[in-house]
Amino acid sequence: MIRRFLGRVFSGQLFRPAQPKIIAFGAHGVGREAISSCALRTTQTLQRHDFAAFVVGGAVRDLLLGRKPKDFDIATDATPEEVRGLFRRSRVIGRRFRLVHVMCGPEMVEVSTFRGVSTAEEADERIADEHGRILRDNVFGNQEQDATRRDFTINALFYDPSSQEIWDYHGGVPDLMKRRLRMIGDPEKRYREDPIRMLRAVRLAASRGLEIDAATRRPVRRLAGLLAHVPPSRLLDEMLKLLLSGHAAQGVAQLRKEGLHHGVLPLLDAAMGRAAGERFVMAALRSTDERLLAGKPVSPGFLFAALLWPEVQAEWKVLEEKGGPPIPALYQSMDHVMRAQAGKLAIPHRHGADMREIWALQPRFSQRAGKRPFRLLEHPRFRAGYDFLRLRCESGELEPALGEWWERFQRAGEAERAQMLLGDAEPRKRRRRRRRGPRGGGGDGMTGPSTSAPVGAAS
């Protein structure tokens, strides 16, 4: 502790504090009632024990934009161990930077200690790889340093629930008023420290209606290759945030505009390279956005199935053209695509099972005779499979009439359904009883496996 203190003293950091612009409640209008009860209780407890405590980052940004935050993060000058000692239901997590999760009933808030600027004495606490990406960063500091260490100006805002004031060190509030997304510090250096920031810039610009500042945008295309060194789990996490933001279609368009679609998100890269694949993916993203904006749930497994379908379909077609039976060819293509993607994005196994079921149902929608449509209606994944079918029709992959038939069939009564069944479907196959012994030999009907052949087929 003494060595860190002296390091900050002799580096001049303690004698050159930046003065934030403190914005009163009357100027911004964000009242403490907009803060979640757990975040409010946590800040009050920390302040009661003489620690600084602010609601920070995206929650403050979204409140100023008139949006309801998804979660509330808190920054404090208390160490993780000190925070842990104040809250019985809490735990310290993280290796790259230690945080504390504080639980209040079902709600959870994330508490971080102010991050600082590393000194020579603390080099072992801040480790980066050969590309500049920070691997571990447990250097603590003061509020000004913490603000400087954040990525964008609009994320470096501190809200004090007790005074209802906003502390702004880097002009984040004016940037929000101008709808501008601007990096704090040198953009290239900040992207090298954490390449995920390039994807975050695209997501925030698309989902919050912001324009990326020219200097912030300039190095992105050149540094896109750095994302190859990011752990797949972090890529997946950021990808889900983008795709489930309610502005996925615009976000993907922005990715392409910034040159981040090639090799960055492999699920999209191959699909967007073909016109038919692009139509299908964009139809899926627009449908996802509509559901999210309407407050409806969205299954990540369904979304991943849609993003990978163009690759599954292309592989399926190749195998069929080589003479493979349709259904085994479909399953083989599913396996091939899933294996190819396994090392690129860490898709959870539970989503993989959903994806396979949705894909496997697709050939069954072409079977509209006999009892098969009725059995398909009873399948537990019918609705997901049907929604997927409609996307295929909407994108032009299938004739719209097929989707319309299934829309009518699932809503019709029994009599109407019977009339809708196609009479020109494949002929029913008659099972031939296998003979055992001479004709009339008194069989008891318990024969072995029978063979099947169409009526009139040659024996």
CSV table of C-alpha atoms in Angstrom, one decimal:
chain,number,residue,atom,x,y,z
A,1,MET,CA,0.0,0.0,0.0
A,2,ILE,CA,2.8,2.5,0.9
A,3,ARG,CA,4.7,1.6,-2.3
A,4,ARG,CA,1.6,2.3,-4.4
A,5,PHE,CA,0.9,5.5,-2.5
A,6,LEU,CA,4.4,6.8,-3.1
A,7,GLY,CA,4.2,5.7,-6.8
A,8,ARG,CA,1.2,7.9,-7.2
A,9,VAL,CA,2.8,10.8,-5.3
A,10,PHE,CA,6.0,10.9,-7.3
A,11,SER,CA,4.2,10.4,-10.6
A,12,GLY,CA,2.3,13.6,-9.8
A,13,GLN,CA,-1.1,12.0,-9.9
A,14,LEU,CA,-2.2,13.2,-6.4
A,15,PHE,CA,-1.2,16.8,-7.2
A,16,ARG,CA,-3.1,17.1,-10.6
A,17,PRO,CA,-6.6,16.0,-10.0
A,18,ALA,CA,-9.0,16.7,-12.8
A,19,GLN,CA,-12.0,18.6,-11.7
A,20,PRO,CA,-15.3,17.0,-12.9
A,21,LYS,CA,-18.2,19.0,-14.0
A,22,ILE,CA,-20.9,18.4,-11.4
A,23,ILE,CA,-24.4,18.6,-12.8
A,24,ALA,CA,-27.2,19.2,-10.4
A,25,PHE,CA,-30.5,17.4,-10.4
A,26,GLY,CA,-32.3,20.4,-11.8
A,27,ALA,CA,-30.2,20.3,-14.9
A,28,HIS,CA,-30.5,16.6,-15.7
A,29,GLY,CA,-33.7,15.5,-14.0
A,30,VAL,CA,-32.7,12.0,-13.0
A,31,GLY,CA,-34.1,11.3,-9.5
A,32,ARG,CA,-33.0,8.7,-7.1
A,33,GLU,CA,-36.3,6.9,-7.5
A,34,ALA,CA,-35.1,5.8,-10.9
A,35,ILE,CA,-32.3,3.8,-9.2
A,36,SER,CA,-33.1,0.2,-8.3
A,37,SER,CA,-33.7,-0.5,-4.6
A,38,CYS,CA,-30.7,-2.8,-4.4
A,39,ALA,CA,-28.3,-0.2,-6.0
A,40,LEU,CA,-29.7,2.5,-3.7
A,41,ARG,CA,-29.3,0.3,-0.6
A,42,THR,CA,-25.7,-0.6,-1.6
A,43,THR,CA,-24.6,3.0,-2.2
A,44,GLN,CA,-26.2,4.1,1.1
A,45,THR,CA,-24.5,1.4,3.1
A,46,LEU,CA,-21.1,2.2,1.6
A,47,GLN,CA,-21.5,5.9,2.2
A,48,ARG,CA,-22.7,5.3,5.7
A,49,HIS,CA,-19.3,3.6,6.3
A,50,ASP,CA,-17.4,6.7,4.9
A,51,PHE,CA,-16.8,5.2,1.5
A,52,ALA,CA,-17.5,7.0,-1.8
A,53,ALA,CA,-20.2,5.2,-3.8
A,54,PHE,CA,-21.7,6.1,-7.2
A,55,VAL,CA,-23.9,4.5,-9.8
A,56,VAL,CA,-21.8,4.4,-12.9
A,57,GLY,CA,-21.5,3.6,-16.6
A,58,GLY,CA,-24.4,2.4,-18.8
A,59,ALA,CA,-27.1,2.9,-16.2
A,60,VAL,CA,-26.4,6.6,-15.9
A,61,ARG,CA,-26.1,6.9,-19.7
A,62,ASP,CA,-29.4,5.1,-20.3
A,63,LEU,CA,-31.2,7.1,-17.7
A,64,LEU,CA,-30.1,10.3,-19.4
A,65,LEU,CA,-31.4,8.9,-22.7
A,66,GLY,CA,-34.8,8.1,-21.1
A,67,ARG,CA,-34.3,4.4,-21.2
A,68,LYS,CA,-34.7,1.9,-18.4
A,69,PRO,CA,-31.3,0.3,-17.5
A,70,LYS,CA,-31.0,-3.4,-17.6
A,71,ASP,CA,-28.7,-3.4,-14.5
A,72,PHE,CA,-27.0,-1.0,-12.2
A,73,ASP,CA,-23.2,-1.0,-11.5
A,74,ILE,CA,-21.6,0.8,-8.6
A,75,ALA,CA,-18.1,2.2,-8.2
A,76,THR,CA,-16.5,2.9,-4.9
A,77,ASP,CA,-13.1,3.6,-3.2
A,78,ALA,CA,-13.6,0.6,-0.9
A,79,THR,CA,-11.5,-2.5,-1.8
A,80,PRO,CA,-13.3,-5.8,-2.7
A,81,GLU,CA,-12.5,-7.2,0.7
A,82,GLU,CA,-14.0,-4.1,2.4
A,83,VAL,CA,-17.1,-4.3,0.3
A,84,ARG,CA,-17.4,-8.0,1.0
A,85,GLY,CA,-17.2,-7.3,4.8
A,86,LEU,CA,-20.2,-4.9,4.6
A,87,PHE,CA,-22.7,-7.2,2.8
A,88,ARG,CA,-23.5,-10.7,4.1
A,89,ARG,CA,-24.9,-11.8,0.7
A,90,SER,CA,-22.0,-10.9,-1.5
A,91,ARG,CA,-19.0,-12.6,-3.2
A,92,VAL,CA,-15.8,-11.5,-4.8
A,93,ILE,CA,-15.4,-12.6,-8.5
A,94,GLY,CA,-13.0,-12.1,-11.4
A,95,ARG,CA,-9.4,-12.5,-12.2
A,96,ARG,CA,-8.8,-9.8,-14.8
A,97,PHE,CA,-10.3,-7.3,-12.4
A,98,ARG,CA,-11.8,-8.3,-9.1
A,99,LEU,CA,-15.5,-7.3,-8.5
A,100,VAL,CA,-18.1,-7.9,-5.8
A,101,HIS,CA,-21.6,-9.1,-6.5
A,102,VAL,CA,-24.0,-7.9,-3.9
A,103,MET,CA,-27.4,-9.7,-3.7
A,104,CYS,CA,-30.6,-8.2,-2.4
A,105,GLY,CA,-33.3,-10.8,-2.7
A,106,PRO,CA,-33.5,-11.8,-6.4
A,107,GLU,CA,-31.6,-8.6,-7.5
A,108,MET,CA,-27.9,-8.3,-7.9
A,109,VAL,CA,-25.6,-5.3,-8.3
A,110,GLU,CA,-22.0,-5.3,-9.3
A,111,VAL,CA,-19.6,-3.3,-7.2
A,112,SER,CA,-16.1,-2.4,-8.5
A,113,THR,CA,-13.3,-0.5,-6.8
A,114,PHE,CA,-12.0,2.6,-8.6
A,115,ARG,CA,-9.4,1.5,-11.1
A,116,GLY,CA,-6.1,3.3,-11.3
A,117,VAL,CA,-3.1,3.9,-13.6
A,118,SER,CA,-0.3,1.4,-13.1
A,119,THR,CA,3.2,2.4,-12.1
A,120,ALA,CA,6.5,0.7,-12.6
A,121,GLU,CA,6.2,-0.8,-9.1
A,122,GLU,CA,2.8,-2.3,-9.9
A,123,ALA,CA,3.8,-3.8,-13.3
A,124,ASP,CA,3.2,-7.3,-12.0
A,125,GLU,CA,-0.5,-6.3,-11.3
A,126,ARG,CA,-1.3,-5.2,-14.9
A,127,ILE,CA,-0.3,-7.9,-17.4
A,128,ALA,CA,-0.8,-7.5,-21.2
A,129,ASP,CA,-0.1,-9.8,-24.1
A,130,GLU,CA,2.1,-9.1,-27.1
A,131,HIS,CA,-0.8,-7.2,-28.9
A,132,GLY,CA,-1.4,-4.9,-25.9
A,133,ARG,CA,-4.6,-6.7,-24.7
A,134,ILE,CA,-4.8,-6.5,-20.9
A,135,LEU,CA,-5.0,-9.9,-19.3
A,136,ARG,CA,-5.1,-9.0,-15.7
A,137,ASP,CA,-5.7,-5.6,-14.1
A,138,ASN,CA,-6.1,-5.3,-10.4
A,139,VAL,CA,-4.6,-1.8,-9.9
A,140,PHE,CA,-6.8,0.3,-7.7
A,141,GLY,CA,-6.9,4.1,-7.9
A,142,ASN,CA,-9.1,7.2,-7.4
A,143,GLN,CA,-12.3,8.4,-9.0
A,144,GLU,CA,-10.6,10.5,-11.6
A,145,GLN,CA,-8.4,7.7,-12.7
A,146,ASP,CA,-11.4,5.4,-12.9
A,147,ALA,CA,-13.2,7.8,-15.2
A,148,THR,CA,-10.1,8.0,-17.5
A,149,ARG,CA,-9.8,4.2,-17.6
A,150,ARG,CA,-13.4,3.7,-18.9
A,151,ASP,CA,-13.9,3.3,-22.6
A,152,PHE,CA,-16.3,5.9,-23.9
A,153,THR,CA,-17.1,9.4,-22.5
A,154,ILE,CA,-20.8,8.5,-22.2
A,155,ASN,CA,-19.9,5.5,-20.0
A,156,ALA,CA,-17.7,7.6,-17.7
A,157,LEU,CA,-20.5,9.3,-15.8
A,158,PHE,CA,-21.0,9.0,-12.0
A,159,TYR,CA,-24.4,9.4,-10.3
A,160,ASP,CA,-24.6,10.1,-6.6
A,161,PRO,CA,-28.0,9.0,-5.3
A,162,SER,CA,-27.6,10.9,-2.1
A,163,SER,CA,-27.1,14.3,-3.8
A,164,GLN,CA,-28.7,13.3,-7.1
A,165,GLU,CA,-25.7,14.9,-8.9
A,166,ILE,CA,-23.9,13.6,-12.0
A,167,TRP,CA,-20.1,13.9,-12.0
A,168,ASP,CA,-18.8,14.2,-15.6
A,169,TYR,CA,-15.0,14.1,-16.1
A,170,HIS,CA,-14.8,13.8,-19.9
A,171,GLY,CA,-17.7,15.6,-21.4
A,172,GLY,CA,-20.0,12.6,-21.6
A,173,VAL,CA,-23.2,14.5,-21.1
A,174,PRO,CA,-22.5,17.0,-24.0
A,175,ASP,CA,-21.6,14.0,-26.1
A,176,LEU,CA,-25.0,12.4,-25.3
A,177,MET,CA,-26.8,15.6,-26.2
A,178,LYS,CA,-24.9,15.5,-29.6
A,179,ARG,CA,-25.6,11.8,-30.0
A,180,ARG,CA,-21.9,11.2,-30.4
A,181,LEU,CA,-19.8,8.2,-29.3
A,182,ARG,CA,-16.3,9.2,-28.4
A,183,MET,CA,-13.4,7.2,-27.0
A,184,ILE,CA,-11.5,8.4,-24.0
A,185,GLY,CA,-7.8,8.7,-24.8
A,186,ASP,CA,-6.0,7.3,-27.8
A,187,PRO,CA,-8.5,5.0,-29.7
A,188,GLU,CA,-5.8,2.7,-31.1
A,189,LYS,CA,-4.2,2.1,-27.7
A,190,ARG,CA,-7.6,1.6,-26.1
A,191,TYR,CA,-8.7,-1.0,-28.8
A,192,ARG,CA,-5.4,-2.8,-28.3
A,193,GLU,CA,-6.0,-3.0,-24.5
A,194,ASP,CA,-9.4,-4.6,-25.2
A,195,PRO,CA,-10.4,-5.3,-28.8
A,196,ILE,CA,-14.0,-6.0,-27.6
A,197,ARG,CA,-14.3,-2.2,-27.5
A,198,MET,CA,-14.6,-2.2,-31.3
A,199,LEU,CA,-17.7,-4.4,-31.1
A,200,ARG,CA,-19.1,-2.4,-28.2
A,201,ALA,CA,-18.8,0.8,-30.2
A,202,VAL,CA,-20.8,-0.7,-33.0
A,203,ARG,CA,-23.4,-2.1,-30.5
A,204,LEU,CA,-23.8,1.2,-28.7
A,205,ALA,CA,-24.0,3.2,-31.9
A,206,ALA,CA,-26.7,1.0,-33.3
A,207,SER,CA,-28.8,0.4,-30.2
A,208,ARG,CA,-28.6,4.0,-28.8
A,209,GLY,CA,-28.8,5.9,-32.1
A,210,LEU,CA,-25.3,7.4,-31.9
A,211,GLU,CA,-22.8,8.5,-34.4
A,212,ILE,CA,-19.2,7.1,-33.9
A,213,ASP,CA,-16.7,10.0,-33.6
A,214,ALA,CA,-14.3,10.1,-36.6
A,215,ALA,CA,-11.2,9.6,-34.5
A,216,THR,CA,-12.8,6.8,-32.6
A,217,ARG,CA,-13.8,5.1,-35.8
A,218,ARG,CA,-10.6,5.5,-37.8
A,219,PRO,CA,-8.4,2.6,-36.5
A,220,VAL,CA,-11.2,0.0,-36.3
A,221,ARG,CA,-10.9,-1.5,-39.8
A,222,ARG,CA,-7.1,-1.8,-39.4
A,223,LEU,CA,-7.3,-3.4,-36.0
A,224,ALA,CA,-10.2,-5.8,-36.6
A,225,GLY,CA,-7.8,-8.8,-36.7
A,226,LEU,CA,-7.1,-8.3,-33.0
A,227,LEU,CA,-10.5,-9.9,-32.2
A,228,ALA,CA,-9.0,-13.2,-33.2
A,229,HIS,CA,-7.0,-13.1,-29.9
A,230,VAL,CA,-10.1,-12.6,-27.7
A,231,PRO,CA,-11.4,-15.6,-25.8
A,232,PRO,CA,-14.5,-17.2,-27.6
A,233,SER,CA,-16.6,-16.8,-24.4
A,234,ARG,CA,-16.1,-13.0,-24.4
A,235,LEU,CA,-16.9,-12.8,-28.2
A,236,LEU,CA,-20.1,-14.8,-27.5
A,237,ASP,CA,-21.1,-12.5,-24.7
A,238,GLU,CA,-20.7,-9.4,-26.8
A,239,MET,CA,-22.3,-11.0,-29.8
A,240,LEU,CA,-25.4,-11.9,-27.7
A,241,LYS,CA,-25.6,-8.3,-26.4
A,242,LEU,CA,-25.6,-7.0,-29.9
A,243,LEU,CA,-28.1,-9.6,-31.3
A,244,LEU,CA,-30.5,-9.2,-28.3
A,245,SER,CA,-30.3,-5.4,-28.2
A,246,GLY,CA,-33.5,-4.9,-30.2
A,247,HIS,CA,-31.4,-3.3,-32.9
A,248,ALA,CA,-29.7,-6.4,-34.3
A,249,ALA,CA,-30.4,-5.7,-37.9
A,250,GLN,CA,-28.9,-2.3,-37.7
A,251,GLY,CA,-26.0,-3.6,-35.6
A,252,VAL,CA,-25.0,-6.2,-38.2
A,253,ALA,CA,-25.3,-3.5,-40.9
A,254,GLN,CA,-23.0,-1.3,-38.8
A,255,LEU,CA,-20.5,-4.2,-38.4
A,256,ARG,CA,-20.2,-4.5,-42.2
A,257,LYS,CA,-19.9,-0.8,-42.5
A,258,GLU,CA,-16.9,-0.8,-40.1
A,259,GLY,CA,-15.3,-3.8,-41.7
A,260,LEU,CA,-15.8,-6.0,-38.7
A,261,HIS,CA,-17.9,-8.8,-40.3
A,262,HIS,CA,-15.1,-10.8,-41.9
A,263,GLY,CA,-13.6,-13.3,-39.5
A,264,VAL,CA,-14.9,-11.4,-36.4
A,265,LEU,CA,-18.3,-13.1,-35.9
A,266,PRO,CA,-18.0,-16.4,-37.8
A,267,LEU,CA,-21.7,-17.2,-37.5
A,268,LEU,CA,-22.5,-14.2,-39.7
A,269,ASP,CA,-19.5,-14.0,-41.9
A,270,ALA,CA,-20.2,-16.9,-44.3
A,271,ALA,CA,-23.9,-16.3,-44.4
A,272,MET,CA,-23.6,-12.7,-45.3
A,273,GLY,CA,-21.4,-13.6,-48.2
A,274,ARG,CA,-24.3,-15.0,-50.3
A,275,ALA,CA,-27.5,-13.1,-51.3
A,276,ALA,CA,-29.9,-15.8,-50.2
A,277,GLY,CA,-28.1,-16.2,-46.9
A,278,GLU,CA,-28.1,-12.5,-46.3
A,279,ARG,CA,-31.8,-12.3,-47.0
A,280,PHE,CA,-32.5,-15.1,-44.5
A,281,VAL,CA,-30.2,-13.7,-41.8
A,282,MET,CA,-31.7,-10.2,-42.1
A,283,ALA,CA,-35.2,-11.6,-41.9
A,284,ALA,CA,-34.3,-13.4,-38.7
A,285,LEU,CA,-32.7,-10.4,-37.2
A,286,ARG,CA,-35.7,-8.1,-38.0
A,287,SER,CA,-38.0,-10.7,-36.5
A,288,THR,CA,-35.9,-10.8,-33.4
A,289,ASP,CA,-35.9,-7.1,-33.1
A,290,GLU,CA,-39.7,-6.9,-33.4
A,291,ARG,CA,-40.2,-9.5,-30.7
A,292,LEU,CA,-37.8,-7.8,-28.3
A,293,LEU,CA,-39.2,-4.4,-28.8
A,294,ALA,CA,-42.7,-5.8,-28.2
A,295,GLY,CA,-41.5,-7.3,-25.0
A,296,LYS,CA,-41.7,-10.9,-26.2
A,297,PRO,CA,-39.0,-13.5,-25.3
A,298,VAL,CA,-36.4,-14.6,-27.7
A,299,SER,CA,-34.5,-17.9,-27.6
A,300,PRO,CA,-30.8,-17.7,-28.2
A,301,GLY,CA,-30.9,-21.2,-29.6
A,302,PHE,CA,-33.5,-20.1,-32.3
A,303,LEU,CA,-31.3,-17.1,-33.2
A,304,PHE,CA,-28.2,-19.2,-33.5
A,305,ALA,CA,-30.1,-21.7,-35.6
A,306,ALA,CA,-31.1,-18.9,-38.0
A,307,LEU,CA,-27.6,-17.5,-38.2
A,308,LEU,CA,-26.1,-20.9,-39.1
A,309,TRP,CA,-28.9,-22.2,-41.3
A,310,PRO,CA,-27.4,-20.8,-44.6
A,311,GLU,CA,-24.3,-22.9,-43.9
A,312,VAL,CA,-26.3,-26.0,-43.0
A,313,GLN,CA,-28.4,-25.6,-46.1
A,314,ALA,CA,-25.5,-25.1,-48.4
A,315,GLU,CA,-23.8,-28.2,-47.0
A,316,TRP,CA,-27.0,-30.2,-47.2
A,317,LYS,CA,-27.4,-29.3,-50.9
A,318,VAL,CA,-23.9,-30.4,-51.7
A,319,LEU,CA,-24.4,-33.8,-50.1
A,320,GLU,CA,-27.7,-34.3,-51.9
A,321,GLU,CA,-26.1,-33.5,-55.2
A,322,LYS,CA,-23.6,-36.2,-54.5
A,323,GLY,CA,-26.4,-38.7,-54.2
A,324,GLY,CA,-26.8,-38.8,-50.4
A,325,PRO,CA,-30.3,-39.5,-49.1
A,326,PRO,CA,-32.0,-36.2,-48.0
A,327,ILE,CA,-32.5,-36.9,-44.3
A,328,PRO,CA,-29.1,-38.4,-43.5
A,329,ALA,CA,-27.5,-35.6,-45.6
A,330,LEU,CA,-29.3,-33.0,-43.5
A,331,TYR,CA,-28.0,-34.6,-40.3
A,332,GLN,CA,-24.5,-34.9,-41.7
A,333,SER,CA,-24.5,-31.2,-42.7
A,334,MET,CA,-25.7,-30.3,-39.2
A,335,ASP,CA,-22.8,-32.2,-37.6
A,336,HIS,CA,-20.3,-30.7,-40.0
A,337,VAL,CA,-21.4,-27.1,-39.4
A,338,MET,CA,-21.6,-27.5,-35.6
A,339,ARG,CA,-18.1,-29.0,-35.5
A,340,ALA,CA,-16.7,-26.2,-37.7
A,341,GLN,CA,-18.2,-23.5,-35.3
A,342,ALA,CA,-17.3,-25.2,-32.1
A,343,GLY,CA,-13.8,-23.7,-31.8
A,344,LYS,CA,-14.9,-20.2,-32.8
A,345,LEU,CA,-17.7,-19.2,-30.5
A,346,ALA,CA,-18.5,-21.0,-27.3
A,347,ILE,CA,-22.2,-21.8,-28.0
A,348,PRO,CA,-23.6,-23.5,-24.9
A,349,HIS,CA,-24.7,-27.2,-25.4
A,350,ARG,CA,-28.3,-26.4,-24.4
A,351,HIS,CA,-28.6,-24.0,-27.4
A,352,GLY,CA,-26.9,-26.6,-29.7
A,353,ALA,CA,-29.7,-29.1,-28.9
A,354,ASP,CA,-32.4,-26.5,-29.7
A,355,MET,CA,-30.7,-25.7,-32.9
A,356,ARG,CA,-30.6,-29.3,-34.1
A,357,GLU,CA,-34.2,-29.9,-33.2
A,358,ILE,CA,-35.4,-26.8,-35.2
A,359,TRP,CA,-33.3,-27.8,-38.2
A,360,ALA,CA,-34.4,-31.5,-38.1
A,361,LEU,CA,-38.1,-30.4,-38.2
A,362,GLN,CA,-37.8,-28.5,-41.4
A,363,PRO,CA,-38.2,-31.4,-43.9
A,364,ARG,CA,-41.3,-32.6,-42.0
A,365,PHE,CA,-43.2,-29.4,-43.0
A,366,SER,CA,-43.3,-30.5,-46.6
A,367,GLN,CA,-45.2,-33.7,-45.6
A,368,ARG,CA,-48.9,-32.6,-45.7
A,369,ALA,CA,-50.7,-35.9,-46.2
A,370,GLY,CA,-51.9,-38.7,-43.9
A,371,LYS,CA,-51.2,-38.4,-40.2
A,372,ARG,CA,-47.9,-36.8,-40.4
A,373,PRO,CA,-49.1,-33.1,-40.2
A,374,PHE,CA,-51.1,-34.1,-37.0
A,375,ARG,CA,-48.1,-35.7,-35.4
A,376,LEU,CA,-45.9,-32.6,-36.2
A,377,LEU,CA,-48.5,-30.4,-34.5
A,378,GLU,CA,-48.0,-32.4,-31.3
A,379,HIS,CA,-44.2,-32.0,-31.4
A,380,PRO,CA,-43.0,-29.9,-28.4
A,381,ARG,CA,-40.8,-27.8,-30.7
A,382,PHE,CA,-43.5,-27.3,-33.3
A,383,ARG,CA,-43.9,-23.6,-32.7
A,384,ALA,CA,-40.1,-22.9,-33.0
A,385,GLY,CA,-39.9,-25.0,-36.1
A,386,TYR,CA,-42.9,-23.2,-37.6
A,387,ASP,CA,-41.5,-19.8,-36.9
A,388,PHE,CA,-38.3,-20.9,-38.6
A,389,LEU,CA,-40.3,-22.1,-41.6
A,390,ARG,CA,-42.0,-18.7,-41.9
A,391,LEU,CA,-38.6,-17.0,-42.0
A,392,ARG,CA,-37.6,-19.3,-44.8
A,393,CYS,CA,-40.7,-18.3,-46.7
A,394,GLU,CA,-40.3,-14.6,-45.9
A,395,SER,CA,-36.7,-14.6,-47.2
A,396,GLY,CA,-37.7,-16.3,-50.5
A,397,GLU,CA,-36.1,-19.7,-49.8
A,398,LEU,CA,-39.5,-21.4,-49.9
A,399,GLU,CA,-42.8,-20.6,-51.5
A,400,PRO,CA,-45.0,-18.5,-49.2
A,401,ALA,CA,-47.9,-20.9,-49.9
A,402,LEU,CA,-46.2,-23.6,-47.6
A,403,GLY,CA,-46.1,-21.2,-44.7
A,404,GLU,CA,-49.7,-20.1,-45.3
A,405,TRP,CA,-50.9,-23.7,-45.4
A,406,TRP,CA,-49.4,-24.4,-42.0
A,407,GLU,CA,-50.8,-21.2,-40.6
A,408,ARG,CA,-54.3,-22.3,-41.7
A,409,PHE,CA,-53.8,-25.9,-40.6
A,410,GLN,CA,-52.9,-25.2,-37.0
A,411,ARG,CA,-55.8,-22.9,-36.6
A,412,ALA,CA,-58.4,-25.0,-38.4
A,413,GLY,CA,-60.9,-27.4,-36.9
A,414,GLU,CA,-60.8,-31.2,-37.5
A,415,ALA,CA,-63.1,-31.2,-40.5
A,416,GLU,CA,-61.3,-28.4,-42.3
A,417,ARG,CA,-57.9,-30.0,-41.5
A,418,ALA,CA,-59.1,-33.3,-43.1
A,419,GLN,CA,-60.1,-31.4,-46.3
A,420,MET,CA,-56.7,-29.6,-46.4
A,421,LEU,CA,-54.6,-32.8,-46.5
A,422,LEU,CA,-53.0,-33.2,-49.9
A,423,GLY,CA,-54.4,-36.1,-51.8
A,424,ASP,CA,-51.6,-36.3,-54.3
A,425,ALA,CA,-48.9,-37.0,-51.8
A,426,GLU,CA,-46.7,-40.0,-52.0
A,427,PRO,CA,-48.8,-43.2,-52.2
A,428,ARG,CA,-49.2,-45.2,-49.0
A,429,LYS,CA,-47.0,-48.2,-48.8
A,430,ARG,CA,-48.6,-51.7,-48.3
A,431,ARG,CA,-46.7,-53.9,-45.9
A,432,ARG,CA,-46.2,-57.4,-47.3
A,433,ARG,CA,-46.4,-60.3,-44.9
A,434,ARG,CA,-43.3,-62.4,-45.0
A,435,ARG,CA,-44.1,-66.1,-45.7
A,436,ARG,CA,-42.9,-68.7,-43.3
A,437,GLY,CA,-43.1,-72.3,-44.6
A,438,PRO,CA,-45.7,-73.6,-47.1
A,439,ARG,CA,-48.9,-71.6,-47.9
A,440,GLY,CA,-51.6,-72.2,-45.3
A,441,GLY,CA,-49.1,-73.2,-42.7
A,442,GLY,CA,-51.1,-71.9,-39.7
A,443,GLY,CA,-49.0,-68.8,-38.8
A,444,ASP,CA,-50.0,-67.0,-35.6
A,445,GLY,CA,-49.4,-63.5,-36.9
A,446,MET,CA,-46.3,-62.9,-34.8
A,447,THR,CA,-44.0,-62.6,-37.8
A,448,GLY,CA,-40.5,-61.2,-37.9
A,449,PRO,CA,-39.7,-57.8,-39.4
A,450,SER,CA,-41.6,-57.1,-42.6
A,451,THR,CA,-40.5,-55.5,-45.7
A,452,SER,CA,-42.2,-52.5,-47.3
A,453,ALA,CA,-42.8,-51.8,-51.0
A,454,PRO,CA,-45.2,-49.5,-53.0
A,455,VAL,CA,-48.3,-51.1,-54.5
A,456,GLY,CA,-47.4,-52.7,-57.8
A,457,ALA,CA,-43.6,-52.6,-57.2
A,458,ALA,CA,-41.6,-55.4,-58.7
A,459,SER,CA,-40.6,-58.1,-56.3
